[in-house]
Structure formats: C-alpha cells, structure tokens
Coordinates of C-alpha atoms and ligand atoms in Angstrom, one line a residue:
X1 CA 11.7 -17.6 -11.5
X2 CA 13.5 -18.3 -14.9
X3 CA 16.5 -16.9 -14.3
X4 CA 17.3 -17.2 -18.1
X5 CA 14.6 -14.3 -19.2
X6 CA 15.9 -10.7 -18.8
X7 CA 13.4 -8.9 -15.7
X8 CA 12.1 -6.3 -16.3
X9 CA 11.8 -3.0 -14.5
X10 CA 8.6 -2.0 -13.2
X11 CA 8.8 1.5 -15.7
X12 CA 9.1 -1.0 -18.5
X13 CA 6.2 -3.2 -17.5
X14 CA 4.1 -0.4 -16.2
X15 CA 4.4 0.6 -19.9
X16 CA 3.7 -1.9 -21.3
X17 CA 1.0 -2.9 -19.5
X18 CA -0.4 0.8 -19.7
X19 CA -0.6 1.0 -15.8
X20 CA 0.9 4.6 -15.3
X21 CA 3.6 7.3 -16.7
X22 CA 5.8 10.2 -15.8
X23 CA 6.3 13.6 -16.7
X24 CA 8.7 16.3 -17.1
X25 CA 5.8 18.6 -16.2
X26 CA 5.8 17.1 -12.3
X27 CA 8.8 15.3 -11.8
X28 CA 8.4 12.5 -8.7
X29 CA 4.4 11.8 -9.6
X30 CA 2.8 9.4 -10.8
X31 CA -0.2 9.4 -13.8
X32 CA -2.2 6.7 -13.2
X33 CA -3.5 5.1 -16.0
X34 CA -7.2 3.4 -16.2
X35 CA -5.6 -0.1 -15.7
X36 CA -2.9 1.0 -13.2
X37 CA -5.4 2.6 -11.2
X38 CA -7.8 -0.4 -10.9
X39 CA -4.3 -2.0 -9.1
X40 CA -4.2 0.9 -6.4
X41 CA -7.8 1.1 -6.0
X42 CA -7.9 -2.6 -5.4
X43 CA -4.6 -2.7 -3.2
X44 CA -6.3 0.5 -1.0
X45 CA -9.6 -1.5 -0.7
X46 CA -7.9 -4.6 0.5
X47 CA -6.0 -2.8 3.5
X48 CA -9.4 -1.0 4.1
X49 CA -11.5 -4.2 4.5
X50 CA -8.4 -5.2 7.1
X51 CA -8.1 -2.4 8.7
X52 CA -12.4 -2.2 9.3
X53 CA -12.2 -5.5 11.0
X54 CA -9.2 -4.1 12.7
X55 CA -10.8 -1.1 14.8
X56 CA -9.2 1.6 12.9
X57 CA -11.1 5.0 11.7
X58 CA -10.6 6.5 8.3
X59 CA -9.9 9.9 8.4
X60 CA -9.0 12.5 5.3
X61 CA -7.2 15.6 5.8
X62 CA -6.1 18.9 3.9
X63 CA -3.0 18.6 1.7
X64 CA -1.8 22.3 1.7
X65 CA -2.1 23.9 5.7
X66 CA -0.2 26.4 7.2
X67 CA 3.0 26.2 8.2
X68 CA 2.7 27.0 11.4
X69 CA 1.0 23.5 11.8
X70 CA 4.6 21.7 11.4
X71 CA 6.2 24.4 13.3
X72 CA 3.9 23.4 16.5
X73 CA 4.6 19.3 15.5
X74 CA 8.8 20.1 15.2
X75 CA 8.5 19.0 11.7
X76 CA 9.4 22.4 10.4
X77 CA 13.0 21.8 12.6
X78 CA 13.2 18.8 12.0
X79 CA 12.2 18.2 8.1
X80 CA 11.9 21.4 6.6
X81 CA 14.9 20.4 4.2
X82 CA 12.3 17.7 2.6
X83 CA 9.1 20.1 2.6
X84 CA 7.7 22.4 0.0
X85 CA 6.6 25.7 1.3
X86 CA 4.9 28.7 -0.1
X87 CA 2.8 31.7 -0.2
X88 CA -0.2 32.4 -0.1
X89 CA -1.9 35.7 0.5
X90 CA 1.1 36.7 1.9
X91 CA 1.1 33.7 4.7
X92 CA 3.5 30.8 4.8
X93 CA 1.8 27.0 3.8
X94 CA 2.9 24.2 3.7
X95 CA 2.2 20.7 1.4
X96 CA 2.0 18.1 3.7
X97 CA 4.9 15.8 4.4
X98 CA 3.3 13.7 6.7
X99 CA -0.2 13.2 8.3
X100 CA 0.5 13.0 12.6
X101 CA -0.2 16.7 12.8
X102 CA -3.3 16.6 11.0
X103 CA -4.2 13.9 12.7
X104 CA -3.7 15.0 15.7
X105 CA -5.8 17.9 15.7
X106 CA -8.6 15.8 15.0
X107 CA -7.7 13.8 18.4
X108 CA -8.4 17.3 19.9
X109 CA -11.4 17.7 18.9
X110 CA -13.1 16.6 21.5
X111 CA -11.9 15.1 25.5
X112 CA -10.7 11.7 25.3
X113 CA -11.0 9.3 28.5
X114 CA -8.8 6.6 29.3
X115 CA -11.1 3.8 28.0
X116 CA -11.5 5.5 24.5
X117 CA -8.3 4.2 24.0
X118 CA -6.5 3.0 21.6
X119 CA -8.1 5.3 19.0
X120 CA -6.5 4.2 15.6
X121 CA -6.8 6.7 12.5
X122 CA -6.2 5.4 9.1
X123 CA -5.3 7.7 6.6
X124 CA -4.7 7.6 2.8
X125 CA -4.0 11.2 2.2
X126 CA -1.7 13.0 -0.3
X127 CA 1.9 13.4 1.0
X128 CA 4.5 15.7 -0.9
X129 CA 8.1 15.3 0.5
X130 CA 11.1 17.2 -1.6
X131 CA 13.7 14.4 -2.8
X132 CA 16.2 16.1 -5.2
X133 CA 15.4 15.3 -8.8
X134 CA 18.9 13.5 -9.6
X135 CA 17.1 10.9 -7.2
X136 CA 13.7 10.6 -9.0
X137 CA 13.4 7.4 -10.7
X138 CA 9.9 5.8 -11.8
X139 CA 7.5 4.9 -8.9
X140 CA 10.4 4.1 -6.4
X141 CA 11.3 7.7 -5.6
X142 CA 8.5 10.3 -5.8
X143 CA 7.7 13.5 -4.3
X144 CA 4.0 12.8 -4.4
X145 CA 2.6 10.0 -2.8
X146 CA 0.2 8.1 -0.7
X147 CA 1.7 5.9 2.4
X148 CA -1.0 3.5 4.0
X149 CA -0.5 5.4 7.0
X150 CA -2.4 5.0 10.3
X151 CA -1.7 7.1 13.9
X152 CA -2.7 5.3 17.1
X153 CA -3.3 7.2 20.0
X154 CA -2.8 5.0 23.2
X155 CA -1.5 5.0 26.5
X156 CA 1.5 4.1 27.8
X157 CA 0.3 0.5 29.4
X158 CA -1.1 -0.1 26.0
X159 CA 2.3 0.3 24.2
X160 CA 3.9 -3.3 24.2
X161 CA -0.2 -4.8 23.0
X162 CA -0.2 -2.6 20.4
X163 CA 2.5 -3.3 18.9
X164 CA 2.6 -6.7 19.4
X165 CA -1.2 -6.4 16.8
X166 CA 0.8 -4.4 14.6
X167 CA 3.7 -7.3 14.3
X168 CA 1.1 -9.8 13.1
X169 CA -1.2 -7.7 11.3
X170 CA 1.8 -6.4 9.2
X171 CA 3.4 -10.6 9.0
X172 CA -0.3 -11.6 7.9
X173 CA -0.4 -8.9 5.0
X174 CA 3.1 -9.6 3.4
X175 CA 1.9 -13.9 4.0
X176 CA -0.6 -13.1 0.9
X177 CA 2.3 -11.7 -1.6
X178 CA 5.4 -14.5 -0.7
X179 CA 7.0 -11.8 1.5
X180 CA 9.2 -12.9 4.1
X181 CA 9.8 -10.2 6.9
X182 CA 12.8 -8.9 8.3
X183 CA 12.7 -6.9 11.5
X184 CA 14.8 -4.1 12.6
X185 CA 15.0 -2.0 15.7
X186 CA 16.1 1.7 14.5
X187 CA 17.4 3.6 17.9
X188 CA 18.0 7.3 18.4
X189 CA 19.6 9.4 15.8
X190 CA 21.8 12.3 16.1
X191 CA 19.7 15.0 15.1
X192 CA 16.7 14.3 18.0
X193 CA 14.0 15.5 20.1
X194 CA 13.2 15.6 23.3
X195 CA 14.5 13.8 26.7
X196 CA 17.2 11.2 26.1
X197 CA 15.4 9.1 29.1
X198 CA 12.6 8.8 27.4
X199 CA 14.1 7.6 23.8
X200 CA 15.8 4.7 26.1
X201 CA 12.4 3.4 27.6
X202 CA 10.4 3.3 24.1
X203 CA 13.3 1.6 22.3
X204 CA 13.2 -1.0 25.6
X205 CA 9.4 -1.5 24.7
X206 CA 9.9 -1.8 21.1
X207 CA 12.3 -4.5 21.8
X208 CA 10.0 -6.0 24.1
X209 CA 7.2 -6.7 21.8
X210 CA 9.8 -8.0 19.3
X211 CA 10.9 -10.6 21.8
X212 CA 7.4 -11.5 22.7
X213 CA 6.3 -11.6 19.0
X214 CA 9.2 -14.2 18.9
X215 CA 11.0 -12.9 15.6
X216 CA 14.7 -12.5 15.2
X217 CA 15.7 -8.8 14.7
X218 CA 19.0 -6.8 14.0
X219 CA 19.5 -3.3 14.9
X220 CA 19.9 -0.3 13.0
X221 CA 21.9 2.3 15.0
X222 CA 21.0 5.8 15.4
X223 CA 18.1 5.4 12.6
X224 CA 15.3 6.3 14.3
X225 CA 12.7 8.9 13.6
X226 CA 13.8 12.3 14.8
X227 CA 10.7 11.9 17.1
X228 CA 11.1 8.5 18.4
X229 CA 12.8 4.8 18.1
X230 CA 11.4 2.6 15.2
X231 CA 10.8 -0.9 13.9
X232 CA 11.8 -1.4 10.6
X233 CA 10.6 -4.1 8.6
X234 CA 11.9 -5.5 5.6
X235 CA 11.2 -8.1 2.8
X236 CA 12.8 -9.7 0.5
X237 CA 10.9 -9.8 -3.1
X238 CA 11.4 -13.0 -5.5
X239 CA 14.8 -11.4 -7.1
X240 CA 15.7 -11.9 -3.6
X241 CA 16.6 -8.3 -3.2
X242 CA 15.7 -6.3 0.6
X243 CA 12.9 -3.3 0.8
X244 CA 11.8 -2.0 3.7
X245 CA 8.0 -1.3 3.8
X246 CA 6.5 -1.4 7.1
X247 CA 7.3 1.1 10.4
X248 CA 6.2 1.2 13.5
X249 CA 7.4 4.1 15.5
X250 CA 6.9 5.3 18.9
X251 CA 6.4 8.8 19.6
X252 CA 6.3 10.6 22.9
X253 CA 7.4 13.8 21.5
X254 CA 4.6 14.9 19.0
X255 CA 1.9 14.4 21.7
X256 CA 4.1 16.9 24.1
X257 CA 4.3 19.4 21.1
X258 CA 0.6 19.4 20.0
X259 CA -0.5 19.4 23.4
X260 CA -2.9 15.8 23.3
X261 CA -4.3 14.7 26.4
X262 CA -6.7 11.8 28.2
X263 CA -8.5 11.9 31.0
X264 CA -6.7 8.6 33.2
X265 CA -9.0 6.7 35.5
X266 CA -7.9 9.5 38.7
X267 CA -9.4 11.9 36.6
X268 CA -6.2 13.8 35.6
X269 CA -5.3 14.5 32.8
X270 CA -2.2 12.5 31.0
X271 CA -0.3 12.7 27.8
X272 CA -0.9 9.5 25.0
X273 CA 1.6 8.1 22.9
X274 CA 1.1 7.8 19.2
X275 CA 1.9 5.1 16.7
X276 CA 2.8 6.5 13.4
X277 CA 2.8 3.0 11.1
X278 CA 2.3 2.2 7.5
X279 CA 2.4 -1.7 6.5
X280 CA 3.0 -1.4 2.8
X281 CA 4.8 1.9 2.9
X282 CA 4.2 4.4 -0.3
X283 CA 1.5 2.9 -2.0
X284 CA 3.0 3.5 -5.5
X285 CA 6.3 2.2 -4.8
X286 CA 4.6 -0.9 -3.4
X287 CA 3.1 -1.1 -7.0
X288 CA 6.5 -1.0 -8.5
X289 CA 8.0 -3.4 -5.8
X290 CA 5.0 -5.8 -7.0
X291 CA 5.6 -5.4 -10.5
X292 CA 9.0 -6.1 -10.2
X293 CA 8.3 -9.2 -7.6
X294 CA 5.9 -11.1 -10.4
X295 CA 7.6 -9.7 -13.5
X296 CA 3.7 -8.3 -14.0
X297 CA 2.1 -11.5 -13.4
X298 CA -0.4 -10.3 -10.7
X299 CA -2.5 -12.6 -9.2
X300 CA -6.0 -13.0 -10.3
X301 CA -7.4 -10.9 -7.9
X302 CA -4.8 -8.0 -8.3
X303 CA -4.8 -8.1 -12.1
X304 CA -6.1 -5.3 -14.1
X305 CA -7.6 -7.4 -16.5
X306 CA -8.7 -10.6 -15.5
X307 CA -10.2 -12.5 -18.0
X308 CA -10.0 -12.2 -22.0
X309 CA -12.4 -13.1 -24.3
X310 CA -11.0 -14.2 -28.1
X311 CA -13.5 -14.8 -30.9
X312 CA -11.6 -17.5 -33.4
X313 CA -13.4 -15.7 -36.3
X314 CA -16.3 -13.2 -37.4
X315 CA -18.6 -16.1 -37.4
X316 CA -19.0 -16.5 -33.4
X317 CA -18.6 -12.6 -32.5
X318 CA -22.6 -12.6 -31.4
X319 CA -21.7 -15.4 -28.9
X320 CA -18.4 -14.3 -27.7
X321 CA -20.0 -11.1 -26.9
X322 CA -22.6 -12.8 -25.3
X323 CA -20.0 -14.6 -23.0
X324 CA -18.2 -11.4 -22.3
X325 CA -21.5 -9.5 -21.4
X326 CA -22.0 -12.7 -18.9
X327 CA -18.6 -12.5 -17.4
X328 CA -18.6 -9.1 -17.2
X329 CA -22.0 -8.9 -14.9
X330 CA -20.8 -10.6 -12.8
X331 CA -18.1 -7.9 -11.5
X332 CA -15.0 -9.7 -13.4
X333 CA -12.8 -7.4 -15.1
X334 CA -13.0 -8.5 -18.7
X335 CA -11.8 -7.6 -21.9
X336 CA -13.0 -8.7 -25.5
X337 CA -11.0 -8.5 -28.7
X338 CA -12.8 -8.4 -31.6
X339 CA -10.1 -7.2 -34.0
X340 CA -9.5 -9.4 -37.1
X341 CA -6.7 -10.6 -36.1
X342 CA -5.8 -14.6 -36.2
X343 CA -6.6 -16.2 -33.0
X344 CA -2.7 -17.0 -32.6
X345 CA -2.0 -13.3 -32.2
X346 CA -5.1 -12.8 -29.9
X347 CA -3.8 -14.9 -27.9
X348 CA -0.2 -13.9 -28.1
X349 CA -1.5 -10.5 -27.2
X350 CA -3.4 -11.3 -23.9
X351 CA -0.5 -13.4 -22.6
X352 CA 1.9 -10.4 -23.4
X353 CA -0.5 -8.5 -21.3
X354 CA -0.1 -10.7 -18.5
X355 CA -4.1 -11.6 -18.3
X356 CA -4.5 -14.5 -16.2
X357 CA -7.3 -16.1 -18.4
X358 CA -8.3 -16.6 -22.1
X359 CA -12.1 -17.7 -23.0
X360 CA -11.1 -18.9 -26.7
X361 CA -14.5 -19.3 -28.2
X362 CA -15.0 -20.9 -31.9
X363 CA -17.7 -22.8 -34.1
X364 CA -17.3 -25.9 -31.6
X365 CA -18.1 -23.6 -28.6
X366 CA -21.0 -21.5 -30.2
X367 CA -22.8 -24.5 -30.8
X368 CA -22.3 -26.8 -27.6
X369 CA -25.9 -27.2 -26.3
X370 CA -24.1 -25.9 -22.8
X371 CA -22.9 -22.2 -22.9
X372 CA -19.2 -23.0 -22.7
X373 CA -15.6 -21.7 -23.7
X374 CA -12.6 -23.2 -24.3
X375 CA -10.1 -21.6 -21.5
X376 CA -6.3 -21.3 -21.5
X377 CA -4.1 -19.6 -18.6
X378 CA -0.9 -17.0 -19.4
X379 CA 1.0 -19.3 -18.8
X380 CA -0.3 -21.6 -21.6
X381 CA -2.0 -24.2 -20.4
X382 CA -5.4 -25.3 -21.4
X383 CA -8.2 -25.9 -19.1
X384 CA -9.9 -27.6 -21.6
X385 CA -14.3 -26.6 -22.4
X386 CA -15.5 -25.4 -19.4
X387 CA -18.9 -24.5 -18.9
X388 CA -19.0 -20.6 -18.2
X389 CA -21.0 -20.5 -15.3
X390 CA -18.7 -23.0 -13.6
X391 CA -16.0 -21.2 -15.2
X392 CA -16.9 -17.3 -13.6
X393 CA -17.6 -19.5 -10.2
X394 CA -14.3 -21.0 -10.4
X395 CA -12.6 -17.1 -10.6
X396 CA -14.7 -16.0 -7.7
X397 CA -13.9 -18.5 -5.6
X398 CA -10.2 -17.9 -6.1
X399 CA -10.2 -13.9 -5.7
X400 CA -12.8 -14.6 -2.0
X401 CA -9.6 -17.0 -1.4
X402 CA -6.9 -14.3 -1.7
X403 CA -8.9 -11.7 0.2
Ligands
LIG1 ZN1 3.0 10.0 11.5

C-alpha cells in the first residue's frame, strides 16, 4: 500500500461509495444502501455456498422471544447487562442477543441418535446486543447486527474432529482476502458457569486440536465465554493492524440448561456439546474491516459495480448502450454513463468509484467490424480493444476463480 495517500476510514468510503449510512433515529444500525447491500448479499452467499458443501443446515429464527428463553440458556444471568428487554402484553421479551437458545430448541424438536451427529446449524439471523452509545462508531460497533453464526451439536468423541474442520475451514476463508490468522486459546473467566472440572477438560481439547492443526497459538487468560473456553482467531488486515473475527467455543453448559439429549449407541440417553462459531464475525463490521483492508478496492467479484461503460460522445450512445445491454445479460453488474460529460471526467468518475473496469467506447469502437471496446482498469492501465465477448469471458473467469 502507498503509504504516502491518507487511508481512509470505512464511514468515509462507505460514503463515498454510497454503500450504507447511520442515523440518529437507531443509533448502532446500519442502512444499507442498494450498492452496499449487493456487498453483504454477495459476502452471505459466498459463506453459504461453503457452508452447503460443508454439511451445515440453514436455519432462521424469531428476533424478539420471551425472556424466559435466555433465562432457561443462563443468558439472562449471564448477559442481561448487554440485552434489550421489554413488554409486551404485560409479559417480559426479549431481542435476541445471540442465536444458541433458538437453536437449540429446534435440536429438540425431534429425538436425535448418536449417528445423527454432528448436526451443524447455520444461521444469519438478526442479533441486537446493547453497547453504550459513547461506544457506537460506524459499522465497527453496532447494536444490530448479523454474525455468520453456526451451532454444532456433537458428541463428546467428536469434539477434537470438529474443530480441527473448523481450523481449516476458517484458514481457507481468510486465504481468499490476504488474511493471515492468529490463534488464541481464551480460558475461563471470572464470572462463569458450571463445573470447574469440566472448563479444564474443554480448554485441554481446544488445545489439542490447535496442536494437531499445527498453528502457533498464545493464550488469552480468563477470556472465555461465560459458558465455555474459546479459540480466538485474529487477522491482521493490510494497515497491518489485529481484528479478531472468528470463535470457536465449546459449550457444555447450554446443553445442561436447555435440557438437549442423544440417544448413544447403549441406548441411553446423553448430553451433546455445542459449537457456537462464526468465521467472519459481525457481518457488517467485516464490511468495514474490508473497506478499510483495500482502501474500497474490492475485488472484482466483491465489487458493487463491476464494469463501467463510458460513451466518448453523443454519437456512439446507441452502441455503448448496446454493449452495456450485452454485459449486463450476462449477470455482470454494470453501469453506463451517459451524462455529457467529457470522457476524461467519466473516467475520473468510475476510478473514484473504485470500479474495477472501464469499456471506453468511441467512433473507432462503433465501427470495428468486431463488437469491441477499448478497456482500462482503476488503476489506469489499458487493456487495449478487446473484443466484448472475450472481454465479459475474461470477468467470468476471474469471479468462478475467486469463488
Ligand atoms: Zn451461540
């Protein structure tokens, strides 16, 4: 990175870019705009398309339930400081802070055998957590948000597997954005449930499947979940500054509390352990982090906008429109400016934008015997006349790549 060019923060790109924007009306949420959306969207089908192949379930769950809910899961004990609570009809609700109870009760929905497990729910629901304003700041620290957040149910002979997949699923992930992980073992806190015995055997698997998974880890005293020991893993973005995105924690305590069960191969029944893990953490301050990590400069499949088409004058609109309509079939997201503006500012425009490609199309394009365009990358170099079907090939070929 250019270390001479101020960086920018992700609020000042994100409006720039019209991606999203905040409001006094709901402090700590996001308004996603059309073009910031399209990067969420596109982020949430990516894990998605993992996760499928993965042998993970999508489930969706409510966002306000009853507080007696998190009362059962010791979240109401335990984080009641963070969660907002009301009335309704004269009962006690509650937003939810996190999605293990919910999912949970879906677990219990029918008996589970031995062999159904691991059973592996994904989950992109709605999560409200209570920060304190003073604290709020763009898309880093919200109080409404989305983690990528999946719960596996396994048993306890399945623990060290499991999270030995996790370790690579979550290394392979950060590969395709320059990440380098860090990897942290959080023990018990202070403020924790259930029997002390216990805590020491999960934080003896976690560590376990670290050494196995052959990374170098540090630990982070007494920063566990108040349910169970951790692994933290952090990155460190192109500023060279550390975020921590991914955990994988072990619980042994929510199971107890909401009463799970399998039926083991002696026909009794036993208690699972559940996962709780997200890889990229809150979705929208993974946006942020990105923004921040490229300076806006998405890669092509990422990118709001991927390809911009500039008429040079009035003269070759019908043809440049022609070219966009083409492009645009084809499922590339593509913009055309037809403004009257010179072709210098056009293009001054889309690079401000951050758009990875230009189609600059004037009298010389419009009346090649080929249907071509004359393209030119953000970061200002020409690729010379290409023909557009080899062109749009070209950008398909590198977005398959990148997923
Ligand atoms: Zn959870």
């Amino acid at each position: 990175m250019d270390k001479n060019k101020t960086l920018k923060d992700h609020r000042q790109i994100g409006q720039e870019l019209d991606l999203f924007s905040v409001h006094e009306v709901a402090p700590g949420a996001i308004f996603w705009h059309h073009k910031g959306y399209i990067i969420y969207k596109t982020l949430v089908e990516f894990l998605r398309n993992i996760l499928l192949k993965s042998g993970y379930q999508e489930i969706s769950s409510p966002v306000m339930v009853k507080s007696e809910l998190f009362k059962m899961s010791g979240h109401w004990e335990f984080y009641n400081e963070h969660m907002f609570n009301l009335l309704v009809d004269k009962e006690e609700y509650s937003l939810k802070p996190m999605n293990c109870p919910e999912a949970s009760l879906i677990y219990k929905t029918m008996t589970r055998s031995y062999n159904d497990l691991p059973i592996r729910y994904s989950d992109f629901g709605i999560l409200h957590r209570n920060e304190l304003s003073g604290v709020l700041g763009g898309a880093f620290r919200v109080r409404q948000f989305t983690i990528d957040d999946a719960h596996h149910f396994i048993r306890p002979d399945q623990i060290q597997q499991e999270i030995l997949e996790l370790l690579s699923l979550t290394s392979d992930f950060y590969k395709k954005f320059n990440f380098k992980p860090h990897f942290y073992l959080a023990t018990k806190p202070d403020k924790a449930m259930g029997d002390p015995k216990l805590w020491k055997e999960a934080e003896e698997d976690l560590e376990k499947a670290l050494r196995s998974a052959k990374v170098s880890f540090d630990i982070k005293e007494k920063d566990g979940a108040f349910y169970g020991p951790k692994i933290d893993i952090h990155i460190k973005d192109s500023q060279d500054r550390d975020w921590q995105l991914a955990t994988i924690q072990l619980d042994f305590q929510i199971p107890e509390r909401m009463g799970l069960e399998y039926i083991d191969a002696d026909g009794k029944p036993k208690r699972p352990v559940i996962v709780h893990r997200a890889i990229l953490g809150s979705i929208e301050r993974f946006i942020g982090i990105l923004l921040e990590h490229y300076q806006g400069n998405l890669p092509l499949w990422l990118s709001p906008v991927q390809v911009a088409v500039l008429p040079v004058s009035e003269k070759v609109e019908d043809y440049a429109r022609q070219v966009f309509e083409t492009i645009k079939n084809e499922g590339i997201r593509v913009e055309l400016d037809m403004s009257n503006k010179p072709i210098g500012a056009k293009i001054r425009e889309a690079t401000l934008q951050k758009i990875p490609f230009m189609c600059i199309i004037g009298e010389k394009e419009k009346t090649s015997k080929d249907a071509v365009v004359s393209v030119r990358t953000r970061e200002g170099e020409n690729l010379s006349v290409q023909k557009v079907n080899s062109f749009i090939q070209s950008l398909k070929e590198d977005i398959e790549k990148a997923l």
